[in-house]
PDB file of C-alpha atoms in Angstrom:
ATOM      1  CA  MET D  88     -48.872  27.126  43.688  1.00  0.00           C
ATOM      2  CA  LEU D  89     -46.940  25.373  40.898  1.00  0.00           C
ATOM      3  CA  ALA D  90     -48.515  22.046  41.828  1.00  0.00           C
ATOM      4  CA  GLU D  91     -51.939  23.606  41.281  1.00  0.00           C
ATOM      5  CA  ILE D  92     -50.906  25.189  37.958  1.00  0.00           C
ATOM      6  CA  TYR D  93     -49.615  21.837  36.687  1.00  0.00           C
ATOM      7  CA  ASN D  94     -52.865  20.119  37.818  1.00  0.00           C
ATOM      8  CA  LYS D  95     -51.102  18.041  40.458  1.00  0.00           C
ATOM      9  CA  ILE D  96     -53.669  19.070  43.064  1.00  0.00           C
ATOM     10  CA  SER D  97     -57.409  19.214  42.559  1.00  0.00           C
ATOM     11  CA  GLN D  98     -59.158  22.593  42.795  1.00  0.00           C
ATOM     12  CA  THR D  99     -60.701  21.568  46.094  1.00  0.00           C
ATOM     13  CA  GLY D 100     -57.413  20.219  47.451  1.00  0.00           C
ATOM     14  CA  SER D 101     -59.085  16.854  48.094  1.00  0.00           C
ATOM     15  CA  ASN D 102     -56.043  14.932  46.802  1.00  0.00           C
ATOM     16  CA  LEU D 103     -53.481  17.061  48.637  1.00  0.00           C
ATOM     17  CA  SER D 104     -52.332  14.296  50.962  1.00  0.00           C
ATOM     18  CA  ASP D 105     -51.788  12.016  47.946  1.00  0.00           C
ATOM     19  CA  ARG D 106     -49.836  14.731  46.128  1.00  0.00           C
ATOM     20  CA  LEU D 107     -47.793  16.090  49.007  1.00  0.00           C
ATOM     21  CA  GLU D 108     -44.510  15.447  47.178  1.00  0.00           C
ATOM     22  CA  ASP D 109     -45.724  17.469  44.204  1.00  0.00           C
ATOM     23  CA  LYS D 110     -46.752  20.350  46.474  1.00  0.00           C
ATOM     24  CA  LEU D 111     -43.386  20.196  48.246  1.00  0.00           C
ATOM     25  CA  THR D 112     -41.561  20.101  44.891  1.00  0.00           C
ATOM     26  CA  GLY D 113     -43.432  23.105  43.529  1.00  0.00           C
ATOM     27  CA  ASP D 114     -43.193  25.162  46.701  1.00  0.00           C
ATOM     28  CA  PHE D 115     -39.530  24.447  47.456  1.00  0.00           C
ATOM     29  CA  PHE D 116     -37.925  24.443  44.008  1.00  0.00           C
ATOM     30  CA  GLY D 117     -40.431  26.986  42.660  1.00  0.00           C
ATOM     31  CA  THR D 118     -39.213  29.453  45.288  1.00  0.00           C
ATOM     32  CA  ILE D 119     -35.500  28.628  45.294  1.00  0.00           C
ATOM     33  CA  ARG D 120     -35.205  29.125  41.523  1.00  0.00           C
ATOM     34  CA  TYR D 121     -35.621  32.886  42.013  1.00  0.00           C
ATOM     35  CA  LEU D 122     -32.509  33.151  44.160  1.00  0.00           C
ATOM     36  CA  PRO D 123     -29.117  33.593  42.533  1.00  0.00           C
ATOM     37  CA  PHE D 124     -27.431  30.185  42.230  1.00  0.00           C
ATOM     38  CA  GLU D 125     -24.812  30.916  44.888  1.00  0.00           C
ATOM     39  CA  LEU D 126     -27.503  31.811  47.460  1.00  0.00           C
ATOM     40  CA  GLY D 127     -29.884  28.924  46.770  1.00  0.00           C
ATOM     41  CA  LEU D 128     -29.256  25.936  44.560  1.00  0.00           C
ATOM     42  CA  LYS D 129     -25.529  25.911  45.270  1.00  0.00           C
ATOM     43  CA  HIS D 130     -26.255  25.154  48.936  1.00  0.00           C
ATOM     44  CA  ILE D 131     -28.705  22.419  47.955  1.00  0.00           C
ATOM     45  CA  PHE D 132     -26.478  20.869  45.297  1.00  0.00           C
ATOM     46  CA  ALA D 133     -23.440  20.915  47.614  1.00  0.00           C
ATOM     47  CA  THR D 134     -25.159  18.227  49.707  1.00  0.00           C
ATOM     48  CA  ALA D 135     -25.243  15.732  46.803  1.00  0.00           C
ATOM     49  CA  GLU D 136     -23.218  12.565  47.324  1.00  0.00           C
ATOM     50  CA  PHE D 137     -21.947  10.667  44.303  1.00  0.00           C
ATOM     51  CA  HIS D 138     -20.482   7.206  44.792  1.00  0.00           C
ATOM     52  CA  HIS D 139     -18.339   7.477  41.672  1.00  0.00           C
ATOM     53  CA  GLU D 140     -15.295   9.687  42.151  1.00  0.00           C
ATOM     54  CA  GLY D 141     -15.284  11.027  38.576  1.00  0.00           C
ATOM     55  CA  PHE D 142     -18.857  12.298  38.840  1.00  0.00           C
ATOM     56  CA  ASN D 143     -18.168  13.699  42.308  1.00  0.00           C
ATOM     57  CA  LYS D 144     -15.247  15.817  41.038  1.00  0.00           C
ATOM     58  CA  ASN D 145     -17.114  17.032  37.926  1.00  0.00           C
ATOM     59  CA  TRP D 146     -20.193  17.882  40.013  1.00  0.00           C
ATOM     60  CA  ASN D 147     -18.139  19.928  42.452  1.00  0.00           C
ATOM     61  CA  ASP D 148     -16.534  21.781  39.521  1.00  0.00           C
ATOM     62  CA  ILE D 149     -19.970  22.597  38.080  1.00  0.00           C
ATOM     63  CA  ILE D 150     -21.374  24.010  41.314  1.00  0.00           C
ATOM     64  CA  ARG D 151     -18.153  25.916  42.021  1.00  0.00           C
ATOM     65  CA  LYS D 152     -18.179  27.633  38.600  1.00  0.00           C
ATOM     66  CA  GLN D 153     -21.926  28.322  38.277  1.00  0.00           C
ATOM     67  CA  LYS D 154     -23.007  31.920  38.917  1.00  0.00           C
ATOM     68  CA  GLU D 155     -26.303  33.799  39.000  1.00  0.00           C
ATOM     69  CA  HIS D 156     -29.162  31.694  37.583  1.00  0.00           C
ATOM     70  CA  ILE D 157     -29.250  28.342  35.801  1.00  0.00           C
ATOM     71  CA  ALA D 158     -30.793  28.684  32.332  1.00  0.00           C
ATOM     72  CA  GLN D 159     -34.029  26.720  32.577  1.00  0.00           C
ATOM     73  CA  THR D 160     -36.081  24.873  35.192  1.00  0.00           C
ATOM     74  CA  GLU D 161     -38.984  22.649  34.156  1.00  0.00           C
ATOM     75  CA  PHE D 162     -41.353  20.963  36.556  1.00  0.00           C
ATOM     76  CA  TRP D 163     -42.766  17.480  35.970  1.00  0.00           C
ATOM     77  CA  TYR D 164     -41.006  16.951  32.645  1.00  0.00           C
ATOM     78  CA  ARG D 165     -42.545  13.948  30.885  1.00  0.00           C
ATOM     79  CA  ASP D 166     -41.361  11.579  28.185  1.00  0.00           C
ATOM     80  CA  GLU D 167     -41.835   7.855  27.473  1.00  0.00           C
ATOM     81  CA  GLU D 168     -39.621   6.925  30.448  1.00  0.00           C
ATOM     82  CA  GLY D 169     -41.896   8.745  32.910  1.00  0.00           C
ATOM     83  CA  GLU D 170     -42.268  12.095  34.621  1.00  0.00           C
ATOM     84  CA  ILE D 171     -39.338  13.510  36.559  1.00  0.00           C
ATOM     85  CA  ASP D 172     -40.066  16.125  39.214  1.00  0.00           C
ATOM     86  CA  VAL D 173     -37.537  18.810  38.246  1.00  0.00           C
ATOM     87  CA  LEU D 174     -35.399  19.182  35.132  1.00  0.00           C
ATOM     88  CA  ILE D 175     -32.703  21.863  35.142  1.00  0.00           C
ATOM     89  CA  THR D 176     -30.779  22.554  31.956  1.00  0.00           C
ATOM     90  CA  SER D 177     -28.064  24.924  30.821  1.00  0.00           C
ATOM     91  CA  ASP D 178     -25.653  25.012  27.892  1.00  0.00           C
ATOM     92  CA  ASN D 179     -23.300  22.548  29.559  1.00  0.00           C
ATOM     93  CA  VAL D 180     -25.354  20.421  31.976  1.00  0.00           C
ATOM     94  CA  VAL D 181     -28.648  18.547  32.354  1.00  0.00           C
ATOM     95  CA  ILE D 182     -29.828  17.811  35.904  1.00  0.00           C
ATOM     96  CA  GLY D 183     -32.884  15.721  36.719  1.00  0.00           C
ATOM     97  CA  ILE D 184     -34.172  15.665  40.298  1.00  0.00           C
ATOM     98  CA  GLU D 185     -36.513  12.998  41.639  1.00  0.00           C
ATOM     99  CA  ILE D 186     -38.070  14.057  44.919  1.00  0.00           C
ATOM    100  CA  LYS D 187     -39.553  11.809  47.591  1.00  0.00           C
ATOM    101  CA  TYR D 188     -41.084  12.623  50.907  1.00  0.00           C
ATOM    102  CA  LEU D 189     -43.534   9.956  52.041  1.00  0.00           C
ATOM    103  CA  SER D 190     -43.582   7.486  49.160  1.00  0.00           C
ATOM    104  CA  GLY D 191     -40.774   5.297  47.874  1.00  0.00           C
ATOM    105  CA  ILE D 192     -39.546   4.447  44.386  1.00  0.00           C
ATOM    106  CA  SER D 193     -42.619   4.107  42.166  1.00  0.00           C
ATOM    107  CA  SER D 194     -41.405   1.245  39.982  1.00  0.00           C
ATOM    108  CA  GLU D 195     -38.909  -1.528  40.560  1.00  0.00           C
ATOM    109  CA  ASP D 196     -37.653  -4.648  38.850  1.00  0.00           C
ATOM    110  CA  PRO D 197     -39.413  -7.846  39.974  1.00  0.00           C
ATOM    111  CA  ASP D 198     -37.589  -9.670  42.792  1.00  0.00           C
ATOM    112  CA  ASN D 199     -36.772 -12.684  40.650  1.00  0.00           C
ATOM    113  CA  VAL D 200     -35.507 -10.640  37.663  1.00  0.00           C
ATOM    114  CA  VAL D 201     -32.005  -9.202  37.501  1.00  0.00           C
ATOM    115  CA  PRO D 202     -31.833  -6.819  34.519  1.00  0.00           C
ATOM    116  CA  PHE D 203     -28.857  -7.381  32.237  1.00  0.00           C
ATOM    117  CA  ASP D 204     -28.150  -3.651  32.089  1.00  0.00           C
ATOM    118  CA  TYR D 205     -29.692  -0.239  32.591  1.00  0.00           C
ATOM    119  CA  LYS D 206     -31.546  -0.382  29.259  1.00  0.00           C
ATOM    120  CA  GLU D 207     -33.748  -3.215  30.543  1.00  0.00           C
ATOM    121  CA  SER D 208     -34.462  -2.120  34.113  1.00  0.00           C
ATOM    122  CA  LEU D 209     -37.930  -0.990  35.188  1.00  0.00           C
ATOM    123  CA  ASN D 210     -36.550   0.802  38.253  1.00  0.00           C
ATOM    124  CA  GLN D 211     -37.742   4.421  38.378  1.00  0.00           C
ATOM    125  CA  LEU D 212     -34.205   5.831  38.679  1.00  0.00           C
ATOM    126  CA  SER D 213     -32.992   3.611  35.834  1.00  0.00           C
ATOM    127  CA  ARG D 214     -35.761   4.898  33.578  1.00  0.00           C
ATOM    128  CA  TYR D 215     -34.950   8.494  34.536  1.00  0.00           C
ATOM    129  CA  SER D 216     -31.247   7.926  33.857  1.00  0.00           C
ATOM    130  CA  ARG D 217     -32.207   6.872  30.318  1.00  0.00           C
ATOM    131  CA  MET D 218     -34.311  10.043  30.009  1.00  0.00           C
ATOM    132  CA  ILE D 219     -31.434  12.266  31.171  1.00  0.00           C
ATOM    133  CA  GLU D 220     -29.012  10.418  28.887  1.00  0.00           C
ATOM    134  CA  LYS D 221     -31.253  11.174  25.870  1.00  0.00           C
ATOM    135  CA  LEU D 222     -31.666  14.819  26.832  1.00  0.00           C
ATOM    136  CA  SER D 223     -27.970  15.421  27.458  1.00  0.00           C
ATOM    137  CA  ASN D 224     -26.851  15.722  23.799  1.00  0.00           C
ATOM    138  CA  GLY D 225     -23.182  15.850  24.774  1.00  0.00           C
ATOM    139  CA  ARG D 226     -23.700  17.867  27.939  1.00  0.00           C
ATOM    140  CA  GLU D 227     -22.790  16.583  31.387  1.00  0.00           C
ATOM    141  CA  ALA D 228     -25.718  14.639  32.810  1.00  0.00           C
ATOM    142  CA  TYR D 229     -26.798  14.115  36.424  1.00  0.00           C
ATOM    143  CA  LEU D 230     -29.729  12.494  38.181  1.00  0.00           C
ATOM    144  CA  LEU D 231     -30.299  13.502  41.803  1.00  0.00           C
ATOM    145  CA  PHE D 232     -32.460  11.513  44.197  1.00  0.00           C
ATOM    146  CA  LEU D 233     -33.765  13.658  47.080  1.00  0.00           C
ATOM    147  CA  ALA D 234     -35.523  11.976  49.998  1.00  0.00           C
ATOM    148  CA  PRO D 235     -35.583  11.783  53.789  1.00  0.00           C
ATOM    149  CA  TYR D 236     -32.336  10.313  55.147  1.00  0.00           C
ATOM    150  CA  GLU D 237     -33.564   6.769  55.886  1.00  0.00           C
ATOM    151  CA  MET D 238     -35.249   6.403  52.499  1.00  0.00           C
ATOM    152  CA  MET D 239     -32.178   7.812  50.736  1.00  0.00           C
ATOM    153  CA  LYS D 240     -29.923   5.247  52.452  1.00  0.00           C
ATOM    154  CA  THR D 241     -32.263   2.381  51.491  1.00  0.00           C
ATOM    155  CA  VAL D 242     -32.307   3.489  47.844  1.00  0.00           C
ATOM    156  CA  ILE D 243     -28.508   3.879  47.789  1.00  0.00           C
ATOM    157  CA  LYS D 244     -28.145   0.328  49.087  1.00  0.00           C
ATOM    158  CA  SER D 245     -30.578  -1.161  46.566  1.00  0.00           C
ATOM    159  CA  THR D 246     -29.304   0.839  43.575  1.00  0.00           C
ATOM    160  CA  LEU D 247     -25.529   0.842  43.802  1.00  0.00           C
ATOM    161  CA  ASN D 248     -25.084  -2.930  43.783  1.00  0.00           C
ATOM    162  CA  ARG D 249     -26.790  -3.206  40.365  1.00  0.00           C
ATOM    163  CA  SER D 250     -25.834  -1.805  36.948  1.00  0.00           C
ATOM    164  CA  ILE D 251     -29.159  -0.079  36.357  1.00  0.00           C
ATOM    165  CA  ILE D 252     -28.052   3.549  35.887  1.00  0.00           C
ATOM    166  CA  SER D 253     -26.794   4.858  32.548  1.00  0.00           C
ATOM    167  CA  PRO D 254     -22.984   5.016  32.719  1.00  0.00           C
ATOM    168  CA  SER D 255     -23.054   8.519  31.214  1.00  0.00           C
ATOM    169  CA  VAL D 256     -25.338   9.864  33.981  1.00  0.00           C
ATOM    170  CA  GLY D 257     -24.009  10.680  37.441  1.00  0.00           C
ATOM    171  CA  LEU D 258     -26.420   9.449  40.128  1.00  0.00           C
ATOM    172  CA  GLY D 259     -26.281  11.612  43.231  1.00  0.00           C
ATOM    173  CA  PHE D 260     -28.149  11.336  46.512  1.00  0.00           C
ATOM    174  CA  MET D 261     -29.398  14.154  48.730  1.00  0.00           C
ATOM    175  CA  CYS D 262     -31.486  14.134  51.896  1.00  0.00           C
ATOM    176  CA  TRP D 263     -33.854  16.761  53.232  1.00  0.00           C
ATOM    177  CA  GLU D 264     -32.054  16.860  56.572  1.00  0.00           C
ATOM    178  CA  ASP D 265     -28.696  17.820  55.006  1.00  0.00           C
ATOM    179  CA  ILE D 266     -30.367  20.433  52.808  1.00  0.00           C
ATOM    180  CA  LEU D 267     -31.942  22.058  55.859  1.00  0.00           C
ATOM    181  CA  GLU D 268     -28.559  22.285  57.593  1.00  0.00           C
ATOM    182  CA  SER D 269     -26.952  23.686  54.436  1.00  0.00           C
ATOM    183  CA  LEU D 270     -29.666  26.324  53.968  1.00  0.00           C
ATOM    184  CA  LYS D 271     -29.163  27.510  57.537  1.00  0.00           C
ATOM    185  CA  THR D 272     -25.691  28.700  56.519  1.00  0.00           C
ATOM    186  CA  ILE D 273     -26.935  31.123  53.842  1.00  0.00           C
ATOM    187  CA  ASN D 274     -25.956  34.737  54.467  1.00  0.00           C
ATOM    188  CA  LEU D 275     -29.171  36.582  53.593  1.00  0.00           C
ATOM    189  CA  ASN D 276     -27.460  39.946  53.943  1.00  0.00           C
ATOM    190  CA  ARG D 277     -26.206  39.423  50.366  1.00  0.00           C
ATOM    191  CA  LEU D 278     -29.770  39.517  49.035  1.00  0.00           C
ATOM    192  CA  GLU D 279     -30.898  42.748  47.479  1.00  0.00           C
ATOM    193  CA  THR D 280     -34.259  43.809  48.802  1.00  0.00           C
ATOM    194  CA  GLY D 281     -36.873  45.746  46.928  1.00  0.00           C
ATOM    195  CA  ARG D 282     -37.287  49.405  47.721  1.00  0.00           C
ATOM    196  CA  SER D 283     -40.621  50.855  48.694  1.00  0.00           C
TER     197      SER D 283
END
């Protein structure tokens, strides 16, 4: 429903196949945001892999300490660097999530151009790292890339051997398959149900 509210899907649904990632984003993260952190997002975020040990440790500390609900979730946040699928902010952290399902990275540096640093790269994740860096204002900053396993591995390989991510932003990778396995472990008996 969020994808429809944000005009990501036409009223007739005629562009639904083109916007499947937006529908998935809205349905999945739009639902999970209503669960307490330890029953929802914690299980999702625990699957994130960071290839820099410092960010890995800090990330694990954040998800270990977080309770109840994260302060604010925005969908399809837009600035001059582009439009990121999910932006989660609290007093101490900014988390951007780029979600892929069928399509790959939407922008990339030309094959014959090696950007000098992250400020010059056209790569979608590089641009989003600059966005998260600006929004952080002294808070810890993370960019998560969520995709099917094979796509995630391809993006890891093409991203980590270049200096295209802001050094102040932790780039983490998650795959749908790991999230599914993690969500299967949730103990739903801890959920309070409404009374009739």
